[in-house]
Short mmCIF file of C-alpha atoms in Angstrom, two decimals:
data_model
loop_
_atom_site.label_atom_id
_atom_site.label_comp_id
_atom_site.label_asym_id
_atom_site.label_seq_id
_atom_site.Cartn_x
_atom_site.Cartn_y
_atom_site.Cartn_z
CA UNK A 1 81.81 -3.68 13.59
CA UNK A 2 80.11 -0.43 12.60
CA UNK A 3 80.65 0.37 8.66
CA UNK A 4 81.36 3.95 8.14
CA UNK A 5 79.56 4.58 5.12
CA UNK A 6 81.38 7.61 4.13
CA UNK A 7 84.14 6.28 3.80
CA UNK A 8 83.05 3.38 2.03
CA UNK A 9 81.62 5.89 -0.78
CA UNK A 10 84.91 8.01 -0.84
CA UNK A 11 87.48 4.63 -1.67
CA UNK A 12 84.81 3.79 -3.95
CA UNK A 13 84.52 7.01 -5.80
CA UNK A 14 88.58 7.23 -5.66
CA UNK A 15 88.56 3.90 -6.93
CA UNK A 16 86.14 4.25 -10.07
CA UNK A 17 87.37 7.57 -10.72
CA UNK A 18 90.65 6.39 -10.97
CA UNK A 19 89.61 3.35 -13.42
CA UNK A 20 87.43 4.98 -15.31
CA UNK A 21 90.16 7.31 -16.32
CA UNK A 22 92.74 5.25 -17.24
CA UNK A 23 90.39 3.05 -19.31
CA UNK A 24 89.79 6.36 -21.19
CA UNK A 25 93.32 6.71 -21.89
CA UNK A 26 93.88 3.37 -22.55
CA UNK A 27 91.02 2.29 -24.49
CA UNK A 28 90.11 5.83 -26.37
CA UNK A 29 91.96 8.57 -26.39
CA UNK A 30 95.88 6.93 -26.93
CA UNK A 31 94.55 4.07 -29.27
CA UNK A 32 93.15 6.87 -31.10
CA UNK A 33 96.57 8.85 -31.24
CA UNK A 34 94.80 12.27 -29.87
CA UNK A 35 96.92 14.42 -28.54
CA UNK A 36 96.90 13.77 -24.56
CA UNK A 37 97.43 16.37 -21.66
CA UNK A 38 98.93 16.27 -17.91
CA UNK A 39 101.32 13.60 -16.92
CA UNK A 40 99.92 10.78 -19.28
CA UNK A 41 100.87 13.45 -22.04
CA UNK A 42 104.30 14.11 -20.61
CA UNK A 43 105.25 10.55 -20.51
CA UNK A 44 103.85 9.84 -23.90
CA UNK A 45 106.30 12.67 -25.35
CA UNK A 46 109.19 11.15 -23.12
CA UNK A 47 108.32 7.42 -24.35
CA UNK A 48 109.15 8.82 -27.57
CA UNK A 49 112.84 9.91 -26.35
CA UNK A 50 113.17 7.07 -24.18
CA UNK A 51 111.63 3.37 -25.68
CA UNK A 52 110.14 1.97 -22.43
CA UNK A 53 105.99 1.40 -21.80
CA UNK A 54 103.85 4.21 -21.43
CA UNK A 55 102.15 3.01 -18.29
CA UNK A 56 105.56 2.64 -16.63
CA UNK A 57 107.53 6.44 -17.43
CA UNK A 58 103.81 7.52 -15.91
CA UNK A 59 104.02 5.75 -12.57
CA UNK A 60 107.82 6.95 -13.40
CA UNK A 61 106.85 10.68 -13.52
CA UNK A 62 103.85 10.10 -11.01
CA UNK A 63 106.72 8.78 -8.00
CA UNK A 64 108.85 11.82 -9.08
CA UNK A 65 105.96 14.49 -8.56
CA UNK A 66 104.73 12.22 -5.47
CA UNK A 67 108.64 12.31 -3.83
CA UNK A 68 108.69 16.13 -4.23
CA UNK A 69 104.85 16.39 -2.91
CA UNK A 70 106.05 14.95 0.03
CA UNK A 71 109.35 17.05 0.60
CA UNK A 72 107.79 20.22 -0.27
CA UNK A 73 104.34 19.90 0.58
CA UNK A 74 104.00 17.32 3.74
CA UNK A 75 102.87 13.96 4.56
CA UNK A 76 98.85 14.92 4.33
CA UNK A 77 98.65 15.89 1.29
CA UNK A 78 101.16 12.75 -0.05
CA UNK A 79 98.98 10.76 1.48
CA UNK A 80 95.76 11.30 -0.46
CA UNK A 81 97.87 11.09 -3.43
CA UNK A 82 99.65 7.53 -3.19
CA UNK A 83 97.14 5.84 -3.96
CA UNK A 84 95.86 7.08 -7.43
CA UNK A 85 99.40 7.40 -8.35
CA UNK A 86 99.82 3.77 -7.73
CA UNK A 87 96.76 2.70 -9.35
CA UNK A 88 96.36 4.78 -12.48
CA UNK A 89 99.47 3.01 -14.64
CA UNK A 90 98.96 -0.12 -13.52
CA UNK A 91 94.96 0.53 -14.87
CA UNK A 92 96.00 2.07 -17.82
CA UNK A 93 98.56 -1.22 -18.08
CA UNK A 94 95.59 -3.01 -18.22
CA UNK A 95 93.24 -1.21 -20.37
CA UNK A 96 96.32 -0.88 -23.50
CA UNK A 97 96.06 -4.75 -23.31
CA UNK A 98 92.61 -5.54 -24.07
CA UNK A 99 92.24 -6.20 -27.26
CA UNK A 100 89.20 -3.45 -27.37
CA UNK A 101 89.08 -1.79 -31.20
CA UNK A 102 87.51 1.44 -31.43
CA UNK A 103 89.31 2.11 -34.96
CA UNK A 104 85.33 1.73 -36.51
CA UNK A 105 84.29 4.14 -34.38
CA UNK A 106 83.80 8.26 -35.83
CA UNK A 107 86.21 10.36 -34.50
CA UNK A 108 83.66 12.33 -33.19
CA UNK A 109 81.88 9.76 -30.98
CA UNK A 110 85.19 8.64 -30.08
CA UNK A 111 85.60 12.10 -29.02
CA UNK A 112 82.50 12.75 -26.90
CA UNK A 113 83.02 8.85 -25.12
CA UNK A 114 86.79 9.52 -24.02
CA UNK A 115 85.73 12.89 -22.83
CA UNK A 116 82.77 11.94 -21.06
CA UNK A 117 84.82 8.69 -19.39
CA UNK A 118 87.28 11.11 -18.65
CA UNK A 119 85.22 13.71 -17.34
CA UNK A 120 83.59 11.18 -14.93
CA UNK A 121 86.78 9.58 -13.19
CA UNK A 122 88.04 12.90 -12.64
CA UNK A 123 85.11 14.16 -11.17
CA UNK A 124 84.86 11.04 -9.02
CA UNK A 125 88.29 11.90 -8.05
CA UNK A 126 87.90 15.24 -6.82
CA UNK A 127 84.53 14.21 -5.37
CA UNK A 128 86.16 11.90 -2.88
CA UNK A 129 88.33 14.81 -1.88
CA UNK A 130 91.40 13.35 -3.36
CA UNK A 131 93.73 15.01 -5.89
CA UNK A 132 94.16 13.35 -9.08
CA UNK A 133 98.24 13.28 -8.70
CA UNK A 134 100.62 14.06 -11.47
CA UNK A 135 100.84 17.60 -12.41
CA UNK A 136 98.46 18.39 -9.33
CA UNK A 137 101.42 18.06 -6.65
CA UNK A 138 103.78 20.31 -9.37
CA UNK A 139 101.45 23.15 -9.22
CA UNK A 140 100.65 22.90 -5.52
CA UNK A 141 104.35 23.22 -4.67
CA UNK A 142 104.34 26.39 -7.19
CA UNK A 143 101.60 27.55 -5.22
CA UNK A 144 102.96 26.97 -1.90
CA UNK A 145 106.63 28.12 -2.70
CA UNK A 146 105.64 30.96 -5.15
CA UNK A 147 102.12 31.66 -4.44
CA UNK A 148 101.71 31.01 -8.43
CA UNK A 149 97.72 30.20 -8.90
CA UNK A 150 97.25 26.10 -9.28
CA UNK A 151 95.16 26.91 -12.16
CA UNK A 152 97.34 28.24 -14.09
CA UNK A 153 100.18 26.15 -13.37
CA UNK A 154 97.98 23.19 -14.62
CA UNK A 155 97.42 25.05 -17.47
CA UNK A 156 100.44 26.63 -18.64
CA UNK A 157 102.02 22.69 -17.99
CA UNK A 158 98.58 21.37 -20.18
CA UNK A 159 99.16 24.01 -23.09
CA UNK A 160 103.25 23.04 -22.87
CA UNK A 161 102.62 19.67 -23.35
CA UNK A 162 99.85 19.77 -25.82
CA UNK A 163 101.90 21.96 -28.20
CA UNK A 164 104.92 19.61 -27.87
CA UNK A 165 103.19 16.81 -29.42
CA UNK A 166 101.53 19.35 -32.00
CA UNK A 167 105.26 19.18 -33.47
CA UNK A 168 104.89 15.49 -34.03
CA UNK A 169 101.31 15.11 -34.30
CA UNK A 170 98.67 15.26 -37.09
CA UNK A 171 96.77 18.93 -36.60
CA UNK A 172 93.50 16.48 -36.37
CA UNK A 173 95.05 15.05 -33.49
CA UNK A 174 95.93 18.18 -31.71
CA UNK A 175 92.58 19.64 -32.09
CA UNK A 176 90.55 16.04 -31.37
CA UNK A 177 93.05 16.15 -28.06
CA UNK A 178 91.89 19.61 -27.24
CA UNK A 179 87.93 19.04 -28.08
CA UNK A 180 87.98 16.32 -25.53
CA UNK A 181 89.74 18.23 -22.84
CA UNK A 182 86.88 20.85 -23.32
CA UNK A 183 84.00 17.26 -23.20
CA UNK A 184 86.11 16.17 -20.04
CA UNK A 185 86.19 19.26 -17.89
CA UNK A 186 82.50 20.26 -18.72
CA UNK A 187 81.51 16.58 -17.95
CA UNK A 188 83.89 17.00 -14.57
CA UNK A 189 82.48 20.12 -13.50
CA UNK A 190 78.92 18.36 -14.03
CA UNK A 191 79.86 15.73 -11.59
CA UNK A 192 81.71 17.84 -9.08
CA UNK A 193 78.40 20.21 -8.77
CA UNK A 194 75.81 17.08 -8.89
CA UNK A 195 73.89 17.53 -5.41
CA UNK A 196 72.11 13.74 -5.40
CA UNK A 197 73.28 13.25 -1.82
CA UNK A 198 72.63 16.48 -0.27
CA UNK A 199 69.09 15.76 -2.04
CA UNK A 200 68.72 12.61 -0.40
CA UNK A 201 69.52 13.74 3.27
CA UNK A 202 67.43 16.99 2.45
CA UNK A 203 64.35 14.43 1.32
CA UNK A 204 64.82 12.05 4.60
CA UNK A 205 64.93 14.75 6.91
CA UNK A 206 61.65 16.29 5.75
CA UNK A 207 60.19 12.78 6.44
CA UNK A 208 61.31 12.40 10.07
#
């Protein structure tokens, strides 16, 4: 039975991704009380409406977005989006239960770890070609209904949803949430741009 090895590297690099950024949110950033963005951020504002777990109102909110993804969008794109949907609460279940302490930790290299863990299982993510769900499939619809930039959308619905638990939140918090947004997406954009495997092909072919 031929193996096809890209595949292989895409589950796994869906897979990590997906793990590594729930154990960001579950053992750093939330523990930690920093303000949190997307549809982990959303939930956490609705848990405080509505007493049920956090990692449940997110697979909650995640089915929702992945429901309308399919009507609006189509069956493709659903598809690549199932799976992390799935995944990511019952992850970040698991990562709220350990009984990890990061309270002696400096907020500031509690900062630079969540945002570097949570740099690197989104850029995993979107390295494997598959969208990290959530808000994603809300500002693709936007895009395909309105033609509204998915940029934007992401982060008009980021800035919302900071600023709502701003009302609640320590200022620290907001900013702390905000610095490692800005560690995450720099760390991200490393990753996405990292050309190891072109490299590697480029290196064997020169020795044929």
């Amino acid at each position: 039975m031929k193996i096809n090895i890209h595949m292989v590297v895409t589950c796994f690099q869906m897979i990590m991704g997906t793990v590594l950024t729930a154990a960001a949110f579950g053992m750093v950033i939330i523990p930690r009380g920093f303000a949190v963005a997307g549809v982990t951020g959303f939930s956490k504002v609705l848990t405080g409406l509505i007493p049920i777990p956090l990692s449940l109102m997110v697979l909650i909110v995640n089915m929702i977005l992945f429901m309308c993804g399919f009507v609006f969008v189509g069956k493709e794109f659903a598809s690549k989006t199932v799976v992390i949907s799935l995944l990511f609460p019952a992850t970040l279940e698991f990562f709220m239960q350990l009984s990890f302490d990061c309270s002696n930790q400096s907020d500031i290299i509690c900062i630079i770890i969540g945002g570097i863990m949570l740099g690197s299982g989104v850029g995993l993510i979107l390295r494997s070609g598959a969208s990290c769900g959530g808000f994603d499939i809300f500002a693709v619809i936007l895009n395909k209904k309105f033609n509204l930039s998915v940029g934007m959308v992401l982060n008009i619905c980021d800035a919302v949803i900071i600023m709502t638990q701003a009302l609640t939140n320590r200022p620290s918090s907001t900013l702390y949430g905000i610095l490692v947004i800005t560690v995450s997406a720099r760390v991200a954009n490393l990753l996405i741009n990292f050309k190891v495997m072109e490299k590697v092909r480029t290196d064997f072919s020169l020795t044929k």
